JSON list of C-alpha atoms in Angstrom, two decimals:
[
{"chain": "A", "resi": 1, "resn": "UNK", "atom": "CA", "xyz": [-11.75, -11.26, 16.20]},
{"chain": "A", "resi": 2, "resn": "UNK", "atom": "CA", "xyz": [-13.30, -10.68, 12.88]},
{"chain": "A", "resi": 3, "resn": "UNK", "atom": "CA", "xyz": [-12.35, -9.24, 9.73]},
{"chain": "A", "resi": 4, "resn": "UNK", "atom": "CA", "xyz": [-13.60, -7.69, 6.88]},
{"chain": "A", "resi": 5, "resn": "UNK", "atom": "CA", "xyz": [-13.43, -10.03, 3.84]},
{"chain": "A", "resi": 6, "resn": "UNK", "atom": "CA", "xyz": [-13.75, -9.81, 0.27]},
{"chain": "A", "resi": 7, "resn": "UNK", "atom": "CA", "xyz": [-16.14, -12.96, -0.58]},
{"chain": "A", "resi": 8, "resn": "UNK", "atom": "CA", "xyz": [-16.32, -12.52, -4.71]},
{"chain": "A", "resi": 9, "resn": "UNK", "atom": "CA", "xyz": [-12.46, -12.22, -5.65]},
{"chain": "A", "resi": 10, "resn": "UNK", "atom": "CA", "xyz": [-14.15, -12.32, -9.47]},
{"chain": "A", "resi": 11, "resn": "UNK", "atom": "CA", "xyz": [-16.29, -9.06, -9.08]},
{"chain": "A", "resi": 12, "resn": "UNK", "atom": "CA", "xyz": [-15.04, -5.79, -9.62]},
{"chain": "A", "resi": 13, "resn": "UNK", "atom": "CA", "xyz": [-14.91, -3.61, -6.28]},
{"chain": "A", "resi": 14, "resn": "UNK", "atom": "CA", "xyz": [-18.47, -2.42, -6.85]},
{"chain": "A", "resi": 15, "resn": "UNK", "atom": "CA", "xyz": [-19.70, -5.59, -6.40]},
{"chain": "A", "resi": 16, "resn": "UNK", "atom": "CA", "xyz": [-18.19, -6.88, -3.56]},
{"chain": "A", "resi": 17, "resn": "UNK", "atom": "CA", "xyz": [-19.84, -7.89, -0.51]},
{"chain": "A", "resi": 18, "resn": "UNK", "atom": "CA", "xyz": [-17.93, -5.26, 1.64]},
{"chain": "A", "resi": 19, "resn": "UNK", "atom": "CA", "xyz": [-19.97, -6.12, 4.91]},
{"chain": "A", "resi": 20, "resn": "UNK", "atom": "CA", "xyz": [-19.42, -10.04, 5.44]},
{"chain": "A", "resi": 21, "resn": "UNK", "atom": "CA", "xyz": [-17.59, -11.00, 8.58]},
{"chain": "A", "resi": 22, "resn": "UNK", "atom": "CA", "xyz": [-15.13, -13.99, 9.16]},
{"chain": "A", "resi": 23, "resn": "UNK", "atom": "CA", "xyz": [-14.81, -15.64, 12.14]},
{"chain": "A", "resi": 24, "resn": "UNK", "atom": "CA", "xyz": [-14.41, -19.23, 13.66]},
{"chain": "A", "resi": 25, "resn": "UNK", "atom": "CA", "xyz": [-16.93, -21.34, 13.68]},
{"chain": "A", "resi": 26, "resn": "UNK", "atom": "CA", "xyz": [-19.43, -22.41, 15.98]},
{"chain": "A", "resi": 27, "resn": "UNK", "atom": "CA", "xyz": [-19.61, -25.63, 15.02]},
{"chain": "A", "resi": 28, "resn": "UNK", "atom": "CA", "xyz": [-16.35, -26.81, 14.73]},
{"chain": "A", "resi": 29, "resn": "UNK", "atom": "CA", "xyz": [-15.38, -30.42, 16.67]},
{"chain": "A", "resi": 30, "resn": "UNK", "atom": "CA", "xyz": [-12.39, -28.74, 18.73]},
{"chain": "A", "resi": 31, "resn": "UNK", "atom": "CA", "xyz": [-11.90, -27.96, 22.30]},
{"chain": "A", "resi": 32, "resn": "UNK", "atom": "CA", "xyz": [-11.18, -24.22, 21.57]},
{"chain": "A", "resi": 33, "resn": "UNK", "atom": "CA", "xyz": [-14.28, -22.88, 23.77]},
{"chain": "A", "resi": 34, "resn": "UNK", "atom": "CA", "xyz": [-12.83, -19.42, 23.24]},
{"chain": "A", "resi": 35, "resn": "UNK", "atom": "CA", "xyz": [-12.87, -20.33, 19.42]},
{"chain": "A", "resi": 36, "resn": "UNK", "atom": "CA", "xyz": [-16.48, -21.57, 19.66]},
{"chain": "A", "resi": 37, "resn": "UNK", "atom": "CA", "xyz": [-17.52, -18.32, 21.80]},
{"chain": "A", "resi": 38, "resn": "UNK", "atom": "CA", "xyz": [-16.36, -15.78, 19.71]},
{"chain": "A", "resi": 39, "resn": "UNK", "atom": "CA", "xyz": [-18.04, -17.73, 16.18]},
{"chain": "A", "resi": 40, "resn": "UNK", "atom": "CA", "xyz": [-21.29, -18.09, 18.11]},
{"chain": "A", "resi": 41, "resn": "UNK", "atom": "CA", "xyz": [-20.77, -14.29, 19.07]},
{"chain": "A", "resi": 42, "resn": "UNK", "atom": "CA", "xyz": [-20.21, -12.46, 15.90]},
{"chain": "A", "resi": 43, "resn": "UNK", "atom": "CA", "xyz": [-22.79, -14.18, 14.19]},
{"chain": "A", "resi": 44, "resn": "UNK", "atom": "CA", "xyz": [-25.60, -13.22, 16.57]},
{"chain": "A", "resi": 45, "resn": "UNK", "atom": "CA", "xyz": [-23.89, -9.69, 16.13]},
{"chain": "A", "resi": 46, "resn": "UNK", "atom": "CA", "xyz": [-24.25, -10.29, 11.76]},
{"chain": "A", "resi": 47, "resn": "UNK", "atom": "CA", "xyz": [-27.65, -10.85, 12.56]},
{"chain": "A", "resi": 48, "resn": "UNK", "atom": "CA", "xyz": [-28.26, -7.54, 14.40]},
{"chain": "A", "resi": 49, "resn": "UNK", "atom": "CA", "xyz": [-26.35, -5.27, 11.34]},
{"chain": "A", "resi": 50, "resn": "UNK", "atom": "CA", "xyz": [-28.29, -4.71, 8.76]},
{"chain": "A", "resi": 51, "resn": "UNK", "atom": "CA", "xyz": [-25.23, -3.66, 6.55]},
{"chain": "A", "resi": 52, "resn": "UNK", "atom": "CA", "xyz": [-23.50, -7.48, 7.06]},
{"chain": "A", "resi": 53, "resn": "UNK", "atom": "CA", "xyz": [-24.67, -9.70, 4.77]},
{"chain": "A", "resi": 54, "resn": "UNK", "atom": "CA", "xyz": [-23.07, -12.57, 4.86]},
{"chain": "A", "resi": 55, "resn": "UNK", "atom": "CA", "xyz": [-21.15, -14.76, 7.35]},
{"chain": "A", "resi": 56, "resn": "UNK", "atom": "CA", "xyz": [-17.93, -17.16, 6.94]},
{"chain": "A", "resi": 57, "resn": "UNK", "atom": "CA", "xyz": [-16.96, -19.62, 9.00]},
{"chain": "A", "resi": 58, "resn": "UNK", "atom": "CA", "xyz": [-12.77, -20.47, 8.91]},
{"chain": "A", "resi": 59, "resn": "UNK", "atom": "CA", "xyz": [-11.61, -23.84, 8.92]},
{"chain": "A", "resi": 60, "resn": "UNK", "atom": "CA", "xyz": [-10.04, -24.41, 12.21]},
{"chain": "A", "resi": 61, "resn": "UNK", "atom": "CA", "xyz": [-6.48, -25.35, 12.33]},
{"chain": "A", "resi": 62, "resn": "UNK", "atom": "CA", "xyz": [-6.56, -28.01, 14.19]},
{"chain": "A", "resi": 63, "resn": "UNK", "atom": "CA", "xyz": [-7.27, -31.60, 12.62]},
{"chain": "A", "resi": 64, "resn": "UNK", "atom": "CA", "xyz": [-10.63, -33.28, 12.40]},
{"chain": "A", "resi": 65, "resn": "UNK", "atom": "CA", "xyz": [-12.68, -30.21, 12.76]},
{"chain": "A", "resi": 66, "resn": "UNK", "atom": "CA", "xyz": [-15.53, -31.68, 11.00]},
{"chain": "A", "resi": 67, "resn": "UNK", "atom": "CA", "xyz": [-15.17, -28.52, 8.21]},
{"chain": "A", "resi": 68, "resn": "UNK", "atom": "CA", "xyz": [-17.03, -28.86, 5.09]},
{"chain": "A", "resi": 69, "resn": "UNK", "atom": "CA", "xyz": [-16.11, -25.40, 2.78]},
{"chain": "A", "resi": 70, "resn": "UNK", "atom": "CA", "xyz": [-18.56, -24.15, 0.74]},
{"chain": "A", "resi": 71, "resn": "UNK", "atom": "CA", "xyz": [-16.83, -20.62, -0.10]},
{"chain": "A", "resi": 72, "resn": "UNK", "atom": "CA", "xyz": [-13.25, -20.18, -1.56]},
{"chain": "A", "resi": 73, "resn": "UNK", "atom": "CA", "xyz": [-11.34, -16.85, -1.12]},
{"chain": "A", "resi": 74, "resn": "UNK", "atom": "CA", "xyz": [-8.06, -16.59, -3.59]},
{"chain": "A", "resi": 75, "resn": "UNK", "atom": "CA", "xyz": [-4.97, -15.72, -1.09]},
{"chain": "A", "resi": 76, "resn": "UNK", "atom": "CA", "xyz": [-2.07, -16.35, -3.84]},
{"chain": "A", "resi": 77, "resn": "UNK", "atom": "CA", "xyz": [-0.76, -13.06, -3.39]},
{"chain": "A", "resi": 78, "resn": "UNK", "atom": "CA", "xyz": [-1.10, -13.42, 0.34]},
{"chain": "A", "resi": 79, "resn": "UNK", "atom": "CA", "xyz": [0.20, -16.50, 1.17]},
{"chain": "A", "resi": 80, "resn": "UNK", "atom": "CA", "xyz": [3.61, -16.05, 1.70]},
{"chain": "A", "resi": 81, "resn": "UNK", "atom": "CA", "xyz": [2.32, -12.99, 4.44]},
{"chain": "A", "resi": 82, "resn": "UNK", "atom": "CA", "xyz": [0.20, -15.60, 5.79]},
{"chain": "A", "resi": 83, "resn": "UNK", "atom": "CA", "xyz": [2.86, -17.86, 6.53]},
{"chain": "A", "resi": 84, "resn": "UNK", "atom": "CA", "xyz": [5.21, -15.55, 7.97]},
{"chain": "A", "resi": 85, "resn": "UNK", "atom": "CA", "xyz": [1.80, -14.07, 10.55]},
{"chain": "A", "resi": 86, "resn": "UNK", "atom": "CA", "xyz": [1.89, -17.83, 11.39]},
{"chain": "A", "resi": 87, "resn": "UNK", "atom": "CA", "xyz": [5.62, -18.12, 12.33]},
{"chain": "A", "resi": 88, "resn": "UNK", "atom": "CA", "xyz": [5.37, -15.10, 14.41]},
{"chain": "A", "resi": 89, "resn": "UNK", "atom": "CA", "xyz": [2.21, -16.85, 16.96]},
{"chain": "A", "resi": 90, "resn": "UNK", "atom": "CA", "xyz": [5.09, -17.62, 19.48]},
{"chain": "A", "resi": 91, "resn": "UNK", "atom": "CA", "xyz": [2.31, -18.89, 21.82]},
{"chain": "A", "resi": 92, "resn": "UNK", "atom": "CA", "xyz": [1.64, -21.51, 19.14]},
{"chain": "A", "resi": 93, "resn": "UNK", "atom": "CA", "xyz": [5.14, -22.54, 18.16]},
{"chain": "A", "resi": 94, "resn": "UNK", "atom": "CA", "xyz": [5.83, -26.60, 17.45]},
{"chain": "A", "resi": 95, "resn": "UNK", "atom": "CA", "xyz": [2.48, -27.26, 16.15]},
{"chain": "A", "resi": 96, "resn": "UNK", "atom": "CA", "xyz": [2.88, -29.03, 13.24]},
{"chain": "A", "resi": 97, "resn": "UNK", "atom": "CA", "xyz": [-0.73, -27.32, 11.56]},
{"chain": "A", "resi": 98, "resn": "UNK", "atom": "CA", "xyz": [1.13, -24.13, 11.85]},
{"chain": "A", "resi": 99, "resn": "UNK", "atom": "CA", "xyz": [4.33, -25.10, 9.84]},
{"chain": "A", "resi": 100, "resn": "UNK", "atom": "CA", "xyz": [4.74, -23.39, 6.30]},
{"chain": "A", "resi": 101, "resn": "UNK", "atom": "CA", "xyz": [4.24, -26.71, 4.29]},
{"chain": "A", "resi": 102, "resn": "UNK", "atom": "CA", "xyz": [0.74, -27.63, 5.84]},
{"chain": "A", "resi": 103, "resn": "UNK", "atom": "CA", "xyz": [-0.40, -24.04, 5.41]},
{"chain": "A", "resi": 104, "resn": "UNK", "atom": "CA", "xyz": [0.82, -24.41, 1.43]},
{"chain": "A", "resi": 105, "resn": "UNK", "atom": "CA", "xyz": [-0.90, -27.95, 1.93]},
{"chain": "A", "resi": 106, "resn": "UNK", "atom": "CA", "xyz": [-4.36, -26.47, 2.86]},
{"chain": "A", "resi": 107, "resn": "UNK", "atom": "CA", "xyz": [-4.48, -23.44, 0.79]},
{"chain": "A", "resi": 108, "resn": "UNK", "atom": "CA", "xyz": [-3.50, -25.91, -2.52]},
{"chain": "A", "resi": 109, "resn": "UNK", "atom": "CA", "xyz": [-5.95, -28.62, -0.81]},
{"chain": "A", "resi": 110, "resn": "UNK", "atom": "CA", "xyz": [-8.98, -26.17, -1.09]},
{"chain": "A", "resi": 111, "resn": "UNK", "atom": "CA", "xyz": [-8.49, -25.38, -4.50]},
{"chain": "A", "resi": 112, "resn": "UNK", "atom": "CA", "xyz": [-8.27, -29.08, -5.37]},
{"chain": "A", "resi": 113, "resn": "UNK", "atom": "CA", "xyz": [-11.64, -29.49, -3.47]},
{"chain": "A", "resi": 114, "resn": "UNK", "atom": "CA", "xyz": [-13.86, -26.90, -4.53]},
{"chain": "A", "resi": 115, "resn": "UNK", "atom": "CA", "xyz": [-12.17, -25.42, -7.71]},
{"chain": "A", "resi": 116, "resn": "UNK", "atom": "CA", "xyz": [-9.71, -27.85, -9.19]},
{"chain": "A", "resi": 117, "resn": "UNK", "atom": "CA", "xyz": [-9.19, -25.76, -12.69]},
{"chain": "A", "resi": 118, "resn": "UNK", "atom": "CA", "xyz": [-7.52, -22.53, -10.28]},
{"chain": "A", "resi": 119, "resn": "UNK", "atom": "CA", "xyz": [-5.62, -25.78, -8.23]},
{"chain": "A", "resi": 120, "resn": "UNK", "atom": "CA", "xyz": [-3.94, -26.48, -11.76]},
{"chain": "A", "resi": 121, "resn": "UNK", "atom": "CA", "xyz": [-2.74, -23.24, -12.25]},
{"chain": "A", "resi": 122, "resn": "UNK", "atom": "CA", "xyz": [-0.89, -23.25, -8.53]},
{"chain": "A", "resi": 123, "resn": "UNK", "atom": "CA", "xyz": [-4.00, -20.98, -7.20]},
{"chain": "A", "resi": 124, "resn": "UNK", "atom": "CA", "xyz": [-3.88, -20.87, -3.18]},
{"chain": "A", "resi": 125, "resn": "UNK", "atom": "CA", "xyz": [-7.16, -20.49, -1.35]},
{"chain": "A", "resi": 126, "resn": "UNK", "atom": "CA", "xyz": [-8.69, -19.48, 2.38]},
{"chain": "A", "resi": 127, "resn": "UNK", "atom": "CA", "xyz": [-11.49, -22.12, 2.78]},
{"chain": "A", "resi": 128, "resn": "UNK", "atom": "CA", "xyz": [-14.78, -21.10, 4.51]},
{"chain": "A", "resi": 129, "resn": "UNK", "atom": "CA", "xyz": [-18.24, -22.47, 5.45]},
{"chain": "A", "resi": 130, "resn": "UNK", "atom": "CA", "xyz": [-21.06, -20.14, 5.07]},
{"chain": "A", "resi": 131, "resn": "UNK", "atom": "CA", "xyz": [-24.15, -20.95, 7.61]},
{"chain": "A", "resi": 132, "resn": "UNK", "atom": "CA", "xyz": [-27.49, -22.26, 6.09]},
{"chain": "A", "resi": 133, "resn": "UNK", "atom": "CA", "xyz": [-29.55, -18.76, 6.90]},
{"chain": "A", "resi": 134, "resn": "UNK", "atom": "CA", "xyz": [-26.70, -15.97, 4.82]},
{"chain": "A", "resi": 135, "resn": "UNK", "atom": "CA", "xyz": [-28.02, -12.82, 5.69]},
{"chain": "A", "resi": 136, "resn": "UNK", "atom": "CA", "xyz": [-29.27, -11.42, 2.03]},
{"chain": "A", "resi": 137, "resn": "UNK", "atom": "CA", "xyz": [-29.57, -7.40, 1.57]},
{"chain": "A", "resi": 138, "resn": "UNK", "atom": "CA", "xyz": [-33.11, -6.53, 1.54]},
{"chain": "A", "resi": 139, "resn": "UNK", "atom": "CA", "xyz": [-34.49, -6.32, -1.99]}
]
């Protein structure tokens, strides 16, 4: 599944990207073929739409995905939703990547990575990789 994003949490409405698409990656070092699939679908759809510019790849939850984030997206006012949407994957219960304090973990963990002034103000972040070849408006 995909889902519209906001990637410039700094720009007024007017300038954000309203037509990027987040999905799961392609490339990600997990056994989730459905996972891998569906990222290597949507972004041969992106590349069909002329209206979706950009593409972001979500770190997977599973460990050692090989994820390197390039693109930050400030969830602070989400994360508390995020964590209950997480409690209520019954199919997924027991996994410890799932648990409220390594989904506080992660979202703090970003910040520190990529943005360590917002960390120090207690700013939580959705990581993303964006592909080499982001699909630019025309000029």
């Amino acid at each position: 599944m995909t889902a519209g994003l906001n990637c410039a949490p700094d720009t007024s409405p007017e300038q954000q990207d309203e037509h990027a698409r987040a999905t799961h990656s392609p490339h990600a070092a997990n056994d989730h073929q459905d996972h891998l699939a569906l990222g290597a679908a949507t972004t041969n759809a992106a590349a069909r739409v002329p209206t979706c510019h950009t593409v972001l790849y979500g770190e997977s939850r599973a460990p050692y995905s090989g994820f390197s984030p390039t693109v930050l997206v400030d969830i602070t006012d989400f994360l508390d939703d995020k964590i209950k949407a997480l409690a209520r994957q019954t199919s997924q219960l027991g996994r410890w990547y799932l648990r409220e304090g390594y989904t506080r973990h992660r979202a703090a963990d970003a910040a520190w990575r990529l943005h360590p002034a917002y960390a120090a103000q207690g700013a939580a972040f959705e990581a993303f990789e964006s592909p080499l070849l982001t699909l630019f408006p025309p000029a």
